CSV table of C-alpha atoms and ligand atoms in Angstrom, one decimal:
chain,number,residue,atom,x,y,z
A,21,MET,CA,-247.5,-115.7,19.3
A,22,ASN,CA,-244.0,-114.2,18.0
A,23,THR,CA,-242.0,-117.9,17.8
A,24,THR,CA,-238.7,-115.9,16.6
A,25,PRO,CA,-237.4,-115.9,20.1
A,26,ALA,CA,-238.1,-119.1,20.8
A,27,ALA,CA,-236.5,-120.5,17.6
A,28,ASP,CA,-233.6,-118.9,18.4
A,29,ALA,CA,-233.2,-119.6,22.2
A,30,ARG,CA,-233.3,-123.2,21.4
A,31,SER,CA,-230.3,-122.9,18.5
A,32,LEU,CA,-228.8,-120.6,21.6
A,33,PHE,CA,-229.2,-123.5,23.8
A,34,ALA,CA,-228.0,-126.4,21.1
A,35,SER,CA,-225.0,-124.8,20.3
A,36,ALA,CA,-224.0,-123.6,24.2
A,37,PHE,CA,-224.8,-126.7,25.7
A,38,ASP,CA,-224.1,-129.1,22.8
A,39,ALA,CA,-227.7,-130.9,23.2
A,40,THR,CA,-231.2,-130.2,22.3
A,41,SER,CA,-233.2,-128.4,24.7
A,42,PRO,CA,-236.3,-130.4,26.0
A,43,VAL,CA,-238.4,-127.4,26.5
A,44,TRP,CA,-238.9,-123.6,26.0
A,45,ALA,CA,-241.4,-120.5,27.2
A,46,TYR,CA,-241.9,-117.2,25.4
A,47,ALA,CA,-243.2,-114.6,27.3
A,48,PRO,CA,-244.0,-111.0,25.4
A,49,GLY,CA,-243.2,-107.5,27.2
A,50,ARG,CA,-246.1,-105.8,27.9
A,51,ILE,CA,-247.8,-102.3,28.0
A,52,GLU,CA,-250.0,-100.1,31.2
A,53,VAL,CA,-252.7,-98.9,29.1
A,54,ILE,CA,-254.7,-97.1,32.0
A,55,GLY,CA,-254.3,-97.6,35.6
A,56,ASN,CA,-251.0,-95.8,36.4
A,57,HIS,CA,-249.5,-96.9,40.4
A,58,THR,CA,-253.0,-98.3,41.3
A,59,ASP,CA,-252.0,-102.2,41.6
A,60,TYR,CA,-250.1,-101.9,44.4
A,61,ASN,CA,-252.9,-99.7,45.6
A,62,GLY,CA,-255.7,-102.6,45.5
A,63,GLY,CA,-257.0,-100.8,42.5
A,64,THR,CA,-257.9,-101.6,38.8
A,65,VAL,CA,-255.4,-101.5,36.0
A,66,VAL,CA,-255.6,-102.1,32.5
A,67,GLY,CA,-252.8,-103.4,30.1
A,68,ALA,CA,-251.9,-105.4,27.1
A,69,ALA,CA,-249.2,-108.0,25.8
A,70,ILE,CA,-246.9,-106.9,22.8
A,71,ASP,CA,-245.3,-107.7,19.8
A,72,ARG,CA,-241.8,-108.2,21.6
A,73,GLY,CA,-240.8,-110.4,24.2
A,74,ILE,CA,-238.0,-113.1,25.8
A,75,ALA,CA,-237.7,-117.1,25.3
A,76,VAL,CA,-236.0,-119.5,27.5
A,77,ALA,CA,-235.1,-122.9,26.1
A,78,ALA,CA,-234.7,-125.1,29.1
A,79,ALA,CA,-233.1,-128.4,30.5
A,80,LEU,CA,-233.1,-129.6,34.0
A,81,ARG,CA,-229.8,-130.7,35.5
A,82,GLU,CA,-229.1,-133.1,38.3
A,83,ASP,CA,-226.0,-131.8,40.0
A,84,GLY,CA,-227.0,-128.6,41.5
A,85,ARG,CA,-225.5,-126.3,38.4
A,86,ILE,CA,-227.0,-123.4,36.9
A,87,ARG,CA,-225.7,-122.4,33.7
A,88,LEU,CA,-227.4,-119.1,31.9
A,89,LEU,CA,-226.4,-117.9,28.4
A,90,SER,CA,-228.5,-114.6,27.3
A,91,ARG,CA,-228.0,-113.6,23.4
A,92,GLU,CA,-228.3,-110.2,24.3
A,93,ALA,CA,-226.7,-109.9,27.5
A,94,SER,CA,-223.9,-112.3,27.8
A,95,SER,CA,-221.1,-113.0,25.7
A,96,ALA,CA,-220.0,-116.3,27.3
A,97,ILE,CA,-221.5,-118.7,29.8
A,98,LEU,CA,-222.6,-117.5,33.7
A,99,GLU,CA,-222.3,-120.2,36.0
A,100,THR,CA,-223.0,-121.0,39.8
A,101,ALA,CA,-224.0,-123.5,42.1
A,102,ALA,CA,-227.8,-124.5,43.4
A,103,ASP,CA,-226.9,-123.5,46.8
A,104,THR,CA,-224.2,-120.6,46.3
A,105,TYR,CA,-225.7,-118.4,43.6
A,106,GLN,CA,-227.2,-115.9,46.1
A,107,GLU,CA,-223.5,-114.9,47.2
A,108,ALA,CA,-222.3,-115.1,43.5
A,109,VAL,CA,-221.2,-112.1,41.7
A,110,LEU,CA,-223.3,-112.1,38.9
A,111,PRO,CA,-224.7,-109.2,36.3
A,112,SER,CA,-227.8,-108.0,37.4
A,113,TRP,CA,-230.3,-109.3,35.1
A,114,THR,CA,-229.3,-112.9,36.5
A,115,ALA,CA,-232.0,-112.0,39.4
A,116,TYR,CA,-234.5,-112.0,37.5
A,117,VAL,CA,-234.0,-115.9,37.0
A,118,LEU,CA,-232.4,-117.1,39.7
A,119,GLY,CA,-235.0,-115.6,41.8
A,120,VAL,CA,-237.8,-117.5,39.8
A,121,ILE,CA,-235.6,-120.7,40.5
A,122,ASP,CA,-235.3,-119.7,44.5
A,123,GLU,CA,-238.8,-119.4,44.7
A,124,PHE,CA,-239.4,-122.9,42.6
A,125,ARG,CA,-237.1,-124.4,45.3
A,126,MET,CA,-238.6,-123.0,48.4
A,127,ARG,CA,-242.0,-123.8,47.1
A,128,GLY,CA,-240.6,-127.5,47.1
A,129,TRP,CA,-241.3,-127.5,43.1
A,130,MET,CA,-238.0,-128.2,42.3
A,131,ASP,CA,-235.4,-130.3,44.5
A,132,ALA,CA,-233.0,-128.0,46.5
A,133,GLY,CA,-230.0,-129.7,45.0
A,134,ALA,CA,-231.5,-129.5,41.5
A,135,GLY,CA,-229.9,-127.1,38.6
A,136,CYS,CA,-230.7,-126.4,35.1
A,137,ASP,CA,-229.1,-125.0,31.6
A,138,LEU,CA,-230.8,-122.0,30.2
A,139,ALA,CA,-230.8,-120.1,26.7
A,140,ILE,CA,-232.4,-116.8,26.6
A,141,ALA,CA,-232.9,-115.0,23.1
A,142,SER,CA,-234.7,-111.5,23.3
A,143,THR,CA,-236.5,-109.0,20.8
A,144,LEU,CA,-237.6,-106.8,24.1
A,145,PRO,CA,-235.1,-103.6,25.0
A,146,VAL,CA,-234.5,-103.4,28.5
A,147,GLY,CA,-235.0,-100.4,30.2
A,148,THR,CA,-237.7,-99.1,28.0
A,149,GLY,CA,-240.6,-99.8,30.5
A,150,LEU,CA,-242.2,-102.5,28.7
A,151,SER,CA,-241.4,-105.1,30.9
A,152,SER,CA,-238.4,-106.7,30.6
A,153,SER,CA,-238.2,-108.4,34.0
A,154,ALA,CA,-241.7,-109.6,34.3
A,155,ALA,CA,-241.0,-111.3,30.5
A,156,LEU,CA,-237.7,-112.6,31.6
A,157,GLU,CA,-239.3,-114.1,35.3
A,158,LEU,CA,-242.6,-115.6,33.1
A,159,ALA,CA,-240.1,-117.2,30.3
A,160,THR,CA,-238.3,-118.6,33.1
A,161,ALA,CA,-241.1,-119.9,35.2
A,162,GLY,CA,-242.8,-121.2,31.9
A,163,ALA,CA,-239.6,-123.8,30.8
A,164,LEU,CA,-239.1,-124.9,34.4
A,165,ALA,CA,-243.0,-125.5,34.8
A,166,GLU,CA,-243.0,-127.7,31.7
A,167,ALA,CA,-239.6,-129.3,32.3
A,168,LEU,CA,-241.4,-130.4,36.1
A,169,ARG,CA,-244.1,-131.7,34.1
A,170,ASP,CA,-241.9,-135.2,33.4
A,171,ASP,CA,-242.3,-135.3,37.4
A,172,GLY,CA,-246.1,-135.6,37.4
A,173,GLN,CA,-246.4,-131.5,38.3
A,174,THR,CA,-248.9,-129.4,36.6
A,175,LEU,CA,-248.0,-125.8,37.6
A,176,GLY,CA,-251.0,-123.6,36.4
A,177,THR,CA,-250.6,-120.1,35.0
A,178,ALA,CA,-251.9,-118.3,38.7
A,179,LEU,CA,-249.3,-119.7,40.1
A,180,LEU,CA,-246.5,-118.9,37.8
A,181,ILE,CA,-247.7,-115.2,38.1
A,182,GLU,CA,-247.3,-115.8,41.8
A,183,ALA,CA,-244.4,-117.2,41.9
A,184,ALA,CA,-242.6,-114.8,39.4
A,185,HIS,CA,-244.3,-111.9,41.5
A,186,ARG,CA,-242.8,-112.9,44.4
A,187,ALA,CA,-239.0,-113.5,42.8
A,188,GLU,CA,-239.5,-109.9,42.1
A,189,ASN,CA,-240.6,-108.5,45.6
A,190,ARG,CA,-238.5,-110.8,47.6
A,191,TYR,CA,-235.5,-111.5,45.7
A,192,VAL,CA,-235.0,-108.6,43.5
A,193,GLY,CA,-235.9,-106.2,46.0
A,194,MET,CA,-238.8,-104.2,44.0
A,195,PRO,CA,-241.9,-103.7,45.5
A,196,CYS,CA,-243.9,-103.9,42.1
A,197,GLY,CA,-247.4,-104.8,42.1
A,198,LEU,CA,-248.9,-107.5,40.4
A,199,LEU,CA,-249.9,-106.0,37.0
A,200,ASP,CA,-246.7,-106.7,34.8
A,201,GLN,CA,-246.6,-110.9,35.1
A,202,THR,CA,-250.4,-110.6,35.0
A,203,VAL,CA,-250.2,-109.4,31.8
A,204,VAL,CA,-247.3,-110.9,30.5
A,205,ALA,CA,-248.9,-114.1,31.2
A,206,ARG,CA,-252.3,-113.6,30.4
A,207,GLY,CA,-252.4,-111.2,27.5
A,208,LYS,CA,-254.4,-112.0,24.3
A,209,GLU,CA,-254.5,-111.2,20.9
A,210,GLY,CA,-256.7,-108.3,20.1
A,211,HIS,CA,-257.5,-107.8,23.5
A,212,LEU,CA,-256.8,-105.7,27.1
A,213,VAL,CA,-256.5,-107.6,30.2
A,214,VAL,CA,-258.0,-106.2,32.9
A,215,LEU,CA,-257.1,-106.9,36.6
A,216,ASP,CA,-258.3,-106.2,39.9
A,217,ALA,CA,-255.3,-106.0,42.1
A,218,ALA,CA,-257.6,-106.1,45.3
A,219,THR,CA,-258.4,-110.0,44.0
A,220,SER,CA,-256.4,-110.8,41.6
A,221,ARG,CA,-258.5,-111.7,39.3
A,222,HIS,CA,-258.6,-110.7,35.8
A,223,THR,CA,-260.9,-110.1,32.3
A,224,VAL,CA,-259.9,-109.8,29.3
A,225,ILE,CA,-262.0,-107.2,27.0
A,226,PRO,CA,-261.9,-105.9,23.3
A,227,LEU,CA,-259.7,-102.9,22.1
A,228,PRO,CA,-262.0,-101.1,20.1
A,229,GLN,CA,-262.5,-102.1,16.4
A,230,GLY,CA,-259.3,-100.7,13.9
A,231,HIS,CA,-257.6,-99.4,17.1
A,232,GLY,CA,-254.0,-100.0,17.7
A,233,PHE,CA,-251.1,-98.8,19.6
A,234,ALA,CA,-247.8,-96.8,18.5
A,235,LEU,CA,-245.3,-96.9,21.2
A,236,PHE,CA,-242.2,-94.5,21.5
A,237,ARG,CA,-239.4,-95.0,23.3
A,238,SER,CA,-238.0,-92.0,25.2
A,239,HIS,CA,-234.1,-91.9,25.2
A,240,ILE,CA,-234.2,-91.9,29.1
A,241,SER,CA,-233.6,-95.4,30.2
A,242,HIS,CA,-236.0,-96.6,33.1
A,243,ALA,CA,-235.1,-99.3,35.9
A,244,LEU,CA,-237.7,-99.2,38.3
A,245,VAL,CA,-235.1,-100.6,41.2
A,246,ASP,CA,-233.2,-97.3,41.3
A,247,SER,CA,-235.8,-95.2,40.9
A,248,PRO,CA,-238.7,-93.7,43.1
A,249,TYR,CA,-241.0,-96.1,42.5
A,250,GLU,CA,-240.1,-97.5,46.4
A,251,THR,CA,-240.5,-93.5,47.4
A,252,ARG,CA,-244.2,-93.6,46.3
A,253,HIS,CA,-244.9,-97.3,47.3
A,254,ARG,CA,-243.8,-96.0,50.9
A,255,GLU,CA,-245.8,-92.6,50.4
A,256,CYS,CA,-249.1,-94.4,49.3
A,257,ARG,CA,-249.1,-96.7,52.6
A,258,GLU,CA,-248.5,-93.5,54.8
A,259,VAL,CA,-251.5,-92.2,53.1
A,260,LEU,CA,-253.7,-95.2,53.9
A,261,MET,CA,-252.5,-95.7,57.0
A,262,ALA,CA,-253.4,-92.0,57.8
A,263,LEU,CA,-257.0,-92.1,56.2
A,264,GLU,CA,-257.4,-95.6,57.7
A,265,ARG,CA,-257.5,-93.7,61.4
A,266,MET,CA,-260.8,-91.5,60.3
A,267,ILE,CA,-262.1,-94.2,57.8
A,268,PRO,CA,-262.8,-97.5,59.2
A,269,GLY,CA,-262.6,-100.5,57.2
A,270,ILE,CA,-261.2,-99.0,54.0
A,271,ARG,CA,-258.4,-101.6,53.0
A,272,HIS,CA,-257.2,-99.9,49.7
A,273,LEU,CA,-255.9,-96.3,48.8
A,274,ALA,CA,-257.4,-96.5,45.3
A,275,ARG,CA,-260.8,-97.5,46.7
A,276,CYS,CA,-261.4,-94.4,48.8
A,277,HIS,CA,-263.8,-91.9,47.1
A,278,PRO,CA,-263.1,-88.9,46.2
A,279,ALA,CA,-264.9,-87.1,48.7
A,280,ASP,CA,-263.2,-88.9,51.4
A,281,LEU,CA,-260.1,-87.6,50.3
A,282,ASP,CA,-261.6,-84.2,50.3
A,283,ALA,CA,-262.9,-84.4,53.7
A,284,TYR,CA,-259.8,-85.8,55.1
A,285,GLY,CA,-257.0,-85.1,53.0
A,286,VAL,CA,-256.5,-81.4,55.0
A,287,THR,CA,-254.1,-83.8,57.4
A,288,LEU,CA,-251.7,-84.7,54.8
A,289,SER,CA,-249.0,-83.4,53.9
A,290,ASP,CA,-249.1,-81.3,50.2
A,291,ALA,CA,-246.8,-84.1,48.6
A,292,LEU,CA,-249.0,-86.7,50.1
A,293,ALA,CA,-252.4,-85.4,48.8
A,294,ARG,CA,-251.0,-85.2,45.4
A,295,ARG,CA,-250.0,-88.9,45.2
A,296,ALA,CA,-253.7,-89.6,46.9
A,297,SER,CA,-255.5,-87.5,44.5
A,298,HIS,CA,-253.6,-88.8,42.0
A,299,VAL,CA,-254.3,-92.7,42.9
A,300,ILE,CA,-257.8,-91.9,43.8
A,301,HIS,CA,-258.9,-90.1,40.8
A,302,GLU,CA,-256.7,-92.7,38.1
A,303,GLN,CA,-259.3,-95.7,39.7
A,304,ARG,CA,-261.9,-93.7,38.4
A,305,ARG,CA,-260.7,-93.1,35.2
A,306,VAL,CA,-259.7,-96.3,34.6
A,307,GLY,CA,-263.7,-97.0,35.4
A,308,ARG,CA,-264.6,-94.7,32.9
A,309,PHE,CA,-262.1,-95.7,30.3
A,310,LEU,CA,-263.8,-99.4,30.6
A,311,ARG,CA,-267.3,-97.6,30.1
A,312,ALA,CA,-265.7,-95.9,26.9
A,313,LEU,CA,-264.4,-99.1,25.4
A,314,ALA,CA,-267.7,-101.0,26.3
A,315,GLN,CA,-269.8,-98.2,24.2
A,316,GLN,CA,-266.9,-98.0,21.5
A,317,ASP,CA,-266.2,-94.6,22.5
A,318,ALA,CA,-262.5,-94.3,21.6
A,319,ILE,CA,-262.6,-90.5,21.8
A,320,ASP,CA,-263.5,-90.5,25.1
A,321,ALA,CA,-261.2,-93.3,26.4
A,322,GLY,CA,-258.2,-91.7,24.4
A,323,GLN,CA,-259.1,-88.6,26.6
A,324,CYS,CA,-258.7,-90.7,29.6
A,325,LEU,CA,-255.3,-91.5,29.0
A,326,LEU,CA,-254.5,-87.8,28.2
A,327,GLN,CA,-256.0,-86.9,31.8
A,328,SER,CA,-253.9,-90.0,33.2
A,329,HIS,CA,-250.8,-88.5,31.8
A,330,GLU,CA,-251.5,-84.9,32.7
A,331,SER,CA,-252.3,-86.7,36.4
A,332,SER,CA,-249.0,-88.4,36.7
A,333,LYS,CA,-247.3,-85.3,35.7
A,334,SER,CA,-248.6,-83.1,38.1
A,335,LEU,CA,-249.6,-85.2,40.9
A,336,PHE,CA,-247.7,-88.7,40.9
A,337,GLU,CA,-244.9,-86.5,39.6
A,338,ASN,CA,-243.4,-89.5,37.7
A,339,SER,CA,-243.3,-88.4,34.1
A,340,THR,CA,-239.7,-86.6,32.4
A,341,PRO,CA,-240.0,-83.6,30.3
A,342,GLU,CA,-239.1,-86.2,27.8
A,343,LEU,CA,-242.4,-88.1,28.2
A,344,ASP,CA,-244.1,-85.0,28.4
A,345,MET,CA,-242.3,-83.9,24.8
A,346,LEU,CA,-243.9,-86.8,23.4
A,347,VAL,CA,-247.5,-87.1,24.5
A,348,GLY,CA,-247.5,-83.1,23.5
A,349,LEU,CA,-246.6,-84.0,20.4
A,350,LEU,CA,-248.4,-87.0,19.4
A,351,LYS,CA,-252.0,-85.6,21.0
A,352,THR,CA,-252.1,-83.1,18.1
A,353,GLN,CA,-251.5,-85.9,15.3
A,354,ASP,CA,-254.1,-87.3,13.4
A,355,GLY,CA,-255.2,-90.5,14.7
A,356,VAL,CA,-254.1,-90.5,18.0
A,357,ARG,CA,-257.0,-90.8,20.5
A,358,GLY,CA,-255.0,-90.6,23.5
A,359,ALA,CA,-251.3,-90.5,24.7
A,360,ARG,CA,-249.7,-91.4,27.9
A,361,LEU,CA,-246.6,-92.7,29.9
A,362,SER,CA,-246.7,-96.1,30.0
A,363,GLY,CA,-245.7,-98.2,33.4
A,364,GLY,CA,-243.8,-97.2,36.5
A,365,GLY,CA,-242.6,-93.9,34.7
A,366,TRP,CA,-239.2,-92.0,35.0
A,367,GLY,CA,-238.1,-92.4,31.8
A,368,GLY,CA,-239.4,-95.3,29.3
A,369,SER,CA,-242.0,-95.5,27.1
A,370,VAL,CA,-245.0,-93.4,26.0
A,371,LEU,CA,-248.2,-95.0,24.0
A,372,ALA,CA,-250.6,-93.9,21.9
A,373,LEU,CA,-253.9,-95.3,20.9
A,374,VAL,CA,-254.4,-94.6,17.3
A,375,ASP,CA,-256.8,-95.6,14.8
A,376,PRO,CA,-256.2,-96.1,11.1
A,377,MET,CA,-255.8,-92.2,10.2
A,378,PHE,CA,-252.8,-92.3,11.7
A,379,SER,CA,-249.5,-92.5,10.1
A,380,ASP,CA,-245.8,-93.0,9.7
A,381,THR,CA,-245.4,-89.7,8.5
A,382,SER,CA,-247.0,-88.3,11.9
A,383,ALA,CA,-244.8,-90.3,13.4
A,384,GLU,CA,-241.7,-89.0,12.0
A,385,ARG,CA,-242.9,-86.2,12.7
A,386,VAL,CA,-243.0,-86.2,16.6
A,387,CYS,CA,-239.3,-88.0,16.2
A,388,ASP,CA,-238.2,-85.3,14.0
A,389,ALA,CA,-239.2,-82.7,17.0
A,390,TYR,CA,-238.1,-84.6,19.8
A,391,GLN,CA,-235.0,-84.6,18.0
A,392,GLU,CA,-234.4,-81.4,17.6
A,393,LEU,CA,-235.0,-80.8,21.2
A,394,PHE,CA,-233.2,-83.6,22.8
A,395,GLU,CA,-230.7,-84.1,20.1
A,396,ALA,CA,-231.4,-87.9,20.1
A,397,ARG,CA,-234.5,-89.6,18.0
A,398,PRO,CA,-236.8,-92.0,19.7
A,399,HIS,CA,-237.5,-95.4,18.7
A,400,TRP,CA,-241.1,-96.0,17.6
A,401,TRP,CA,-243.3,-98.9,16.1
A,402,ARG,CA,-246.4,-100.1,16.5
A,403,THR,CA,-247.8,-103.0,17.7
A,404,ARG,CA,-250.8,-104.9,18.5
A,405,ALA,CA,-252.0,-106.5,21.6
A,406,CYS,CA,-251.1,-110.0,21.3
A,407,ASP,CA,-251.2,-113.5,23.2
A,408,GLY,CA,-249.2,-113.9,26.8
A,409,MET,CA,-246.7,-116.2,27.6
A,410,VAL,CA,-246.3,-120.1,26.3
A,411,HIS,CA,-244.7,-122.7,27.2
A,412,ALA,CA,-244.1,-126.2,25.0
A,413,ARG,CA,-241.7,-129.3,24.7
A,414,SER,CA,-239.0,-128.8,21.7
B,510,GLA,C1,-244.3,-100.9,37.2
B,510,GLA,C2,-245.1,-101.7,38.4
B,510,GLA,C3,-245.9,-102.4,38.1
B,510,GLA,C4,-246.9,-101.0,38.3
B,510,GLA,C5,-246.3,-100.0,37.6
B,510,GLA,C6,-247.2,-99.0,37.6
B,510,GLA,O1,-244.9,-101.4,35.8
B,510,GLA,O2,-243.6,-103.0,38.1
B,510,GLA,O3,-246.5,-103.4,39.3
B,510,GLA,O4,-247.0,-100.4,39.8
B,510,GLA,O5,-245.0,-99.5,37.2
B,510,GLA,O6,-248.2,-98.7,37.7
């Protein structure tokens, strides 16, 4: 577990609010390993928690005030009242925190008039497709849950995932699936998290022996709230509604068979047929990826990642030239099994599944070639698959 942000959040709390924070929580960022845009289509998606994240140190207040301080994002304490914060003009990142508080109040977990002091410290860059939003939501939810134990309430991880996910859908207005919140909360050292989004159930499976990830952050920032994510979400719903009229009983686009698409896809527009083809084939690629891992076949697992990227690029159209270039460069380096864009797309980061042969020199070579073309250098680092959210008393 990465305890540095937690220690930092606690000392930030002490200096800002002149008191010791009774509770804290830490939640990591995540990578989406494979299963691109399958989660809100009822499919299977594979992710891992990474070695950077966000910590929140917190204390409940009885006077209804909400006071927030972020080491990375605010130079002064931001303050609002529990009953007026929806109207308050606050920076956009605060919506992830206030959305969770709102969800806690709506569910009756927190008194309607209760407030809190929160200090936030992060090692996770924003806008990189590594889910700083879900990390902030879960760190907030975890810290509040820990504080509410004093009232005799025990809020389990499944409830916190649900509240964080609803906060993002409802309060932030981003119609994301369950991938980010699940992986951020359920990550496990050395393991991948496999989420069946149709049932919200998850399992964990070990990473192949000797393998890890290298992450390359493109210089194109990624913010899903203003991206075509919502359009894709709507397109997928339209496809499902069209197919439902012809294939009785289908409930999730990701669970359709490719043969269904061959038979009935002719009624779809060209763009909708390509979105459907991506989702339906991606779901099958996830299956192949999981089988490859079960057989310790990292070569085929890597091929699945490359094919997933190709499908994002040409069918779902959520890649960018920068991400394509990183994947193109990475796949020719020694020790790289496969690479692909990670998460929503339209900017953000590329992940590579690497074995011990992958050298820092190769990574720098990739960055040099990228810089030559785009005049900006990607940031890269190696990450393990890490543990998910943790919350505790100070
Ligand atoms: C974002 C969303 C997830 C998922 C991915 C794409 O990360 O938050 O729910 O839809 O994009 O797979």
